Short mmCIF file of C-alpha atoms and ligand atoms in Angstrom, two decimals:
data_model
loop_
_atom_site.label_atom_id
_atom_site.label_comp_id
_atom_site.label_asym_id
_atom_site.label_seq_id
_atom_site.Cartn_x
_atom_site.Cartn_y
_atom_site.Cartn_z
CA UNK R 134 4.43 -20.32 -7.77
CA UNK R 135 2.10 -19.07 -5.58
CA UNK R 136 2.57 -20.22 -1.52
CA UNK R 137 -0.49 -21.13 0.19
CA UNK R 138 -0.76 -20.20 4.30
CA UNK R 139 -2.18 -22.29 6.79
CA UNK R 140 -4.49 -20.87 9.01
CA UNK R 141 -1.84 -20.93 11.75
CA UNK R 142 0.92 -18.51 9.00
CA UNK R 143 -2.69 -16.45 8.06
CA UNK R 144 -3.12 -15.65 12.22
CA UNK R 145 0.71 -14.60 13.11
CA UNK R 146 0.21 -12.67 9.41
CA UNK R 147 -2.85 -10.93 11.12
CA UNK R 148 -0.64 -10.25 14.26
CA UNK R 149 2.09 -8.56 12.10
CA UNK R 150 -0.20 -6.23 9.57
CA UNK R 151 -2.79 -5.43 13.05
CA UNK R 152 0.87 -3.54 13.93
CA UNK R 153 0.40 -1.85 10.92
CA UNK R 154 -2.69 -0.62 11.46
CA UNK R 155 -2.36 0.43 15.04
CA UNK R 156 0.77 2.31 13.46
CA UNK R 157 -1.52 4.35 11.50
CA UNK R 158 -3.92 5.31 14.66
CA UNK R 159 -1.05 6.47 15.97
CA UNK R 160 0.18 8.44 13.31
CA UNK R 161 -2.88 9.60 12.09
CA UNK R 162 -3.00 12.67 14.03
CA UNK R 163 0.74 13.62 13.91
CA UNK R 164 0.30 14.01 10.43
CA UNK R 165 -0.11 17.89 10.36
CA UNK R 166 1.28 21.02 8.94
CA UNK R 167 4.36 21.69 10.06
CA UNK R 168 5.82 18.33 10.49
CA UNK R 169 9.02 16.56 8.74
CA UNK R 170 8.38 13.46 7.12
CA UNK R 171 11.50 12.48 8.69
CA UNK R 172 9.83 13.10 12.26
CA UNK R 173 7.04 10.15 11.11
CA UNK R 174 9.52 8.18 10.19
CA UNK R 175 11.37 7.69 13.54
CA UNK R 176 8.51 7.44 15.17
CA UNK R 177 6.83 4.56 12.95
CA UNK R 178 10.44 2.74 13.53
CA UNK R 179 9.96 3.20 17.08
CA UNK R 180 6.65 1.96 16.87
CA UNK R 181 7.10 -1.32 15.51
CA UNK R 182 10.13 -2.18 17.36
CA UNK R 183 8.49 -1.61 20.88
CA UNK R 184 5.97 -4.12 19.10
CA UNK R 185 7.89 -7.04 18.50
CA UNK R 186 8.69 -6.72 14.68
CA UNK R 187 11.11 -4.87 12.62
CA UNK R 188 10.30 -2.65 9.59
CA UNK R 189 10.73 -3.95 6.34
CA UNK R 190 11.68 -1.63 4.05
CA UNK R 191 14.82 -0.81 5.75
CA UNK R 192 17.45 -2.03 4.25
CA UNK R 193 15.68 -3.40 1.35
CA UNK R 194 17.60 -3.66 -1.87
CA UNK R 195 19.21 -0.55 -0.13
CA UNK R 196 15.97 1.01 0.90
CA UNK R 197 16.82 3.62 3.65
CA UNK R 198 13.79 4.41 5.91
CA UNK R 199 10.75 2.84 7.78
CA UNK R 200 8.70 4.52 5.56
CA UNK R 201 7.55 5.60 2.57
CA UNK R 202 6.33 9.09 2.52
CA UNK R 203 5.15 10.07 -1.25
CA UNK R 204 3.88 13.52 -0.82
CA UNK R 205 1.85 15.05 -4.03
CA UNK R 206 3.11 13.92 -7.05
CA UNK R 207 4.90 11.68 -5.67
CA UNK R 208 3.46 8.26 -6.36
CA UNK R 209 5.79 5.61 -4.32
CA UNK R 210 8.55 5.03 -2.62
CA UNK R 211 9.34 8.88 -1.64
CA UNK R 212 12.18 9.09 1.25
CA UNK R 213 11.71 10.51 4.42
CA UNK R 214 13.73 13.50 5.03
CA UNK R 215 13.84 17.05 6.40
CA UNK R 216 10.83 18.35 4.49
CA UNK R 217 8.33 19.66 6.51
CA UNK R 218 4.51 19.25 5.21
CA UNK R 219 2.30 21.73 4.52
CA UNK R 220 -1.54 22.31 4.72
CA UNK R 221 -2.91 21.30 1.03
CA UNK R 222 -0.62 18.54 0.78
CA UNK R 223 -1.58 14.57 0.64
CA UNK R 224 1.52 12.31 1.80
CA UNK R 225 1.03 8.78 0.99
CA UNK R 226 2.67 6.54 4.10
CA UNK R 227 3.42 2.98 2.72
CA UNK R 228 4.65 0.58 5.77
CA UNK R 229 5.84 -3.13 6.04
CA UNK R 230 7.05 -4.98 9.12
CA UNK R 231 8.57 -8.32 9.77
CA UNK R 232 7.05 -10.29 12.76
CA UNK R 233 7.34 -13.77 13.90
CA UNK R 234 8.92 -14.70 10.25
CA UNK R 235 6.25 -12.96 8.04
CA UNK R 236 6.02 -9.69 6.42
CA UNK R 237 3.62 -7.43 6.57
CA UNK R 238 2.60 -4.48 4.21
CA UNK R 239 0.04 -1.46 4.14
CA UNK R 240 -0.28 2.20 3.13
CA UNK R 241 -2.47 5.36 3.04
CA UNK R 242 -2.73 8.71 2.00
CA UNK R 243 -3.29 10.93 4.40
CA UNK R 244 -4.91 14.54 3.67
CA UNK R 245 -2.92 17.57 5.36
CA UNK R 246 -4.66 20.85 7.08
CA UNK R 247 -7.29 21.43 4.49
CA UNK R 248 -7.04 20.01 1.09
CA UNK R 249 -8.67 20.59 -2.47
CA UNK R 250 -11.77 18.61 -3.38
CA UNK R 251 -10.09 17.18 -5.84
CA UNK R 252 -7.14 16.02 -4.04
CA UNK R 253 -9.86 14.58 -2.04
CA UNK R 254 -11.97 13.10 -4.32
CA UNK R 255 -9.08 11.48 -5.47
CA UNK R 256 -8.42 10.06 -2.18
CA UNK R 257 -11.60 8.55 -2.14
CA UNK R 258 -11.82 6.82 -5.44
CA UNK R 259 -8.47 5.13 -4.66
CA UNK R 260 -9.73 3.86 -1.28
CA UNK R 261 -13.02 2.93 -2.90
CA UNK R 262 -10.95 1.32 -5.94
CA UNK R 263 -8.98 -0.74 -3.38
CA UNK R 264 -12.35 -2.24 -1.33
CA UNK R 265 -13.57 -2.92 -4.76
CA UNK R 266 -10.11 -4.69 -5.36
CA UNK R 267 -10.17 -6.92 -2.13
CA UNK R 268 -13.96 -7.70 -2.85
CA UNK R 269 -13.30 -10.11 -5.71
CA UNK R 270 -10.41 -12.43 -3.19
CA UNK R 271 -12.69 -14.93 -2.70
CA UNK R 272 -11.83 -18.83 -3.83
CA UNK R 273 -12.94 -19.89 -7.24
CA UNK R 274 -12.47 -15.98 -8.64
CA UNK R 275 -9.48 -15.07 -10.74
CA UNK R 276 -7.31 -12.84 -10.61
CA UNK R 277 -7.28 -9.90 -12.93
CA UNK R 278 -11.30 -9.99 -11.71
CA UNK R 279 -9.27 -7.73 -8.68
CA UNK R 280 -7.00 -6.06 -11.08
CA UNK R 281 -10.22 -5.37 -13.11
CA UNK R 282 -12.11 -4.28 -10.42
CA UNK R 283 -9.88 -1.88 -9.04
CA UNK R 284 -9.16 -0.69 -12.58
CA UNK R 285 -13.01 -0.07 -13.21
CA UNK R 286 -13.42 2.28 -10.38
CA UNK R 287 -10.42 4.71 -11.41
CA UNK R 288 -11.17 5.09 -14.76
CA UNK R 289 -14.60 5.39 -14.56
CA UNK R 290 -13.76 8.38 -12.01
CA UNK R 291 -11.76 9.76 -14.67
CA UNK R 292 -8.22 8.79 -13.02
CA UNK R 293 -5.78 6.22 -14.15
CA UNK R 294 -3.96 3.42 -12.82
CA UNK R 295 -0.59 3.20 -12.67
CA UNK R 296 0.94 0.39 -14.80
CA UNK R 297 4.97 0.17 -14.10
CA UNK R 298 4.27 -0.76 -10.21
CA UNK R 299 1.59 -3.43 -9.23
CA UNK R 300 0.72 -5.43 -6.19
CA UNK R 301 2.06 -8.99 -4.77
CA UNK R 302 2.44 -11.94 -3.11
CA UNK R 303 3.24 -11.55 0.92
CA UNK R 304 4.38 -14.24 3.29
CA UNK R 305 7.64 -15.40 4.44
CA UNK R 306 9.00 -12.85 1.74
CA UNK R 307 7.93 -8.95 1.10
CA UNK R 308 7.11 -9.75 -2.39
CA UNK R 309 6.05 -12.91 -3.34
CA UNK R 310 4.12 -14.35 -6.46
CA UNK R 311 2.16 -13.95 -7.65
CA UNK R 312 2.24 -9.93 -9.18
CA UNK R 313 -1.01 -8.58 -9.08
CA UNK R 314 -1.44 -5.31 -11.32
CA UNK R 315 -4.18 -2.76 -10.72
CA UNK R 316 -5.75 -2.81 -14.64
CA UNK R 317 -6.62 -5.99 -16.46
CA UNK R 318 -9.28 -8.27 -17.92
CA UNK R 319 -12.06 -10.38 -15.41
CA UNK R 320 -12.10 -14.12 -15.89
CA UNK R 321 -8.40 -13.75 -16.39
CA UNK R 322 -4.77 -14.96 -14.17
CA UNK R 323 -4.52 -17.75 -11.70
CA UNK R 324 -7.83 -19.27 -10.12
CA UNK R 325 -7.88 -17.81 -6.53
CA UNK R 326 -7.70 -20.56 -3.37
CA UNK R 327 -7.73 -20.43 0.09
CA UNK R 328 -4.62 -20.11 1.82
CA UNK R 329 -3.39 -17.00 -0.58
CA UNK R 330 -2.07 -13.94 1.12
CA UNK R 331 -1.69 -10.58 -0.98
CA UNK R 332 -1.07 -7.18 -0.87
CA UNK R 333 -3.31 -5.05 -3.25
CA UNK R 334 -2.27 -1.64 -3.72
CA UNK R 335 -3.71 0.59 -6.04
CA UNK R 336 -1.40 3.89 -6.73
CA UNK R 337 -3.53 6.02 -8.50
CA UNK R 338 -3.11 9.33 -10.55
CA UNK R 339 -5.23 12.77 -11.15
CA UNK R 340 -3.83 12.26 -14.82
CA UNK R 341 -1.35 10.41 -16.75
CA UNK R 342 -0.56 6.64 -15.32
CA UNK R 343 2.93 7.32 -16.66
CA UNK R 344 5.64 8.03 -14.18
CA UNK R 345 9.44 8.97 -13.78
CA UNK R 346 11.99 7.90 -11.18
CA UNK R 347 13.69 11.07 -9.25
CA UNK R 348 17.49 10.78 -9.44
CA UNK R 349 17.39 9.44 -5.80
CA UNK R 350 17.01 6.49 -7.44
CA UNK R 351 13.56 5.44 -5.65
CA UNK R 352 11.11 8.34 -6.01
CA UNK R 353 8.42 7.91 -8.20
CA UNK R 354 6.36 10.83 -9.66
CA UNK R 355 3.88 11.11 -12.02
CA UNK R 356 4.94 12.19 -15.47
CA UNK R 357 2.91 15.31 -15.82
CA UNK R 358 3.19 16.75 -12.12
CA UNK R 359 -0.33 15.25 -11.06
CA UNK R 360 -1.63 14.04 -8.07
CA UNK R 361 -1.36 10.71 -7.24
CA UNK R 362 -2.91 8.84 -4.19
CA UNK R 363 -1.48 4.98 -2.67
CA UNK R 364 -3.52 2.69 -0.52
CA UNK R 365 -2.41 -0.71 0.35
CA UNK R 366 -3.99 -3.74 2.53
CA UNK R 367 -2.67 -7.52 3.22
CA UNK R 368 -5.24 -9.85 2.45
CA UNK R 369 -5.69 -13.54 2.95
CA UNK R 370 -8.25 -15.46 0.89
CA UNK R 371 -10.11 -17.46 2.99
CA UNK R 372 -13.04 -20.26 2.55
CA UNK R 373 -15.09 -17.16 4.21
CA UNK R 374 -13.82 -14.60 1.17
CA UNK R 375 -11.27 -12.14 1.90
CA UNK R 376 -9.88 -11.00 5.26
CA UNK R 377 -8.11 -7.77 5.59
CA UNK R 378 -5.07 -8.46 7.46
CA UNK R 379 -4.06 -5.14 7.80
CA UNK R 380 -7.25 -3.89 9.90
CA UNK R 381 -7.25 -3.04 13.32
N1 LIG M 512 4.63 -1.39 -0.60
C1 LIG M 512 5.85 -1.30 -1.37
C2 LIG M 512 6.12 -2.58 -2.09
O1 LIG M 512 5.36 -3.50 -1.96
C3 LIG M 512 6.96 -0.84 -0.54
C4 LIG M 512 8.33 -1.31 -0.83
S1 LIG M 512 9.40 -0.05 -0.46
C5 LIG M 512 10.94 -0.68 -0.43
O2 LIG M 512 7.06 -2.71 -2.85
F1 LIG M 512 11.68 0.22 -0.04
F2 LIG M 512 10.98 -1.66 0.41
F3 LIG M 512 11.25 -1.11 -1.65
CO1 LIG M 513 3.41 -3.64 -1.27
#
């Protein structure tokens, strides 16, 4: 079942993903060679305490960290820890945060020192594949026409999608219905109607869409040692279209 917000539960939604976003100013130019992902998490933890929420992940089914950091081929869920990036290197910084009742959820990838053009390019194409994504949130659309969207803009870069992880319901609850994958077919899934709140996340790889879980237990890397880029924004469909909660 998918909840519907009021326009009161979309504005404190706003409040708690705006966190998110200011969280990303701030750790936009900390992200340099030479750093421990580690470091950016304790200071995103910080962050969101000294403004009034508490992050999300932590603790989550056992989740340790504030953050995600997914560095490479490293597609999700990658734990901070002592290693220290280097120039070359993308690192993918997924975030959630819990504020006034409702969750909150967002990520980038973030390009380190100088990078390849094709590490770039496949920055881009993610990014682009995600506006695509949030373009089609508007009432009366269905759906897969985001999933198909999103899925349209990767492949026809010559990238792929990755199927085992999708996006999802946000509210009152980090994952809510309904799922929302990054491939299928338009004029497909649930009609869309005001009030719904997702998070749309394409993760998105240089080549195979297949991926393998590190024996951490969380890690997840692409199958064939590719690149593989993650951005994520909280969205509520409104009577206007969609509004990116997750903006500054
Ligand atoms: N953005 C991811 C998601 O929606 C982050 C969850 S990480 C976890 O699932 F640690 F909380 F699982
Ligand atoms: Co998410």
């Amino acid at each position: 079942m998918i909840i519907l917000k009021s326009p009161h539960e979309i504005s404190i939604m706003r409040e708690a993903n705006r966190i998110l976003a200011q969280l990303f100013e701030h750790l936009a130019p900390m992200v340099q060679p030479g750093i421990t992902t580690a470091e950016l998490d304790a200071e995103a933890e910080l962050f969101i305490r000294s403004h009034h929420a508490s992050p999300a992940f932590k603790g989550y089914r056992g989740y340790p960290c504030t953050l995600c950091t997914s560095v490479n081929e490293e597609v999700i869920h990658g734990i901070p820890s002592s290693r220290r990036l280097m120039t070359g290197d993308i690192v993918s910084i997924d975030v959630g945060a819990l504020h006034e009742g409702f969750y909150s959820d967002s990520s980038r990838t973030f390009a380190v020192g100088e990078i390849s053009p094709k590490a770039r390019r496949l920055m881009d194409v993610t990014e682009k594949a995600l506006y695509e994504g949030i373009g089609q949130a508007s009432p009366g659309n269905r759906l897969h026409d985001i999933s198909a969207a999103i899925q349209k803009v990767v492949e026809s870069a010559g990238f792929h999608v990755v199927r085992e992880f999708v996006g999802h319901g946000i509210g009152k609850l980090l994952h809510e219905d309904p799922q929302i994958p990054n491939f299928g077919r338009k004029g497909t899934g649930p009609v869309l109607k005001e009030g719904m709140t997702f998070a749309i996340e394409p993760m998105v790889n240089e080549g195979t869409w297949k991926v393998s879980i590190r024996p951490d237990g969380w890690t997840a890397v692409t199958a064939d040692g590719s690149l593989s880029a993650h951005f994520e924004h909280s969205i509520a469909v409104t009577a206007n279209g969609p509004l990116v909660l997750s903006a500054l």
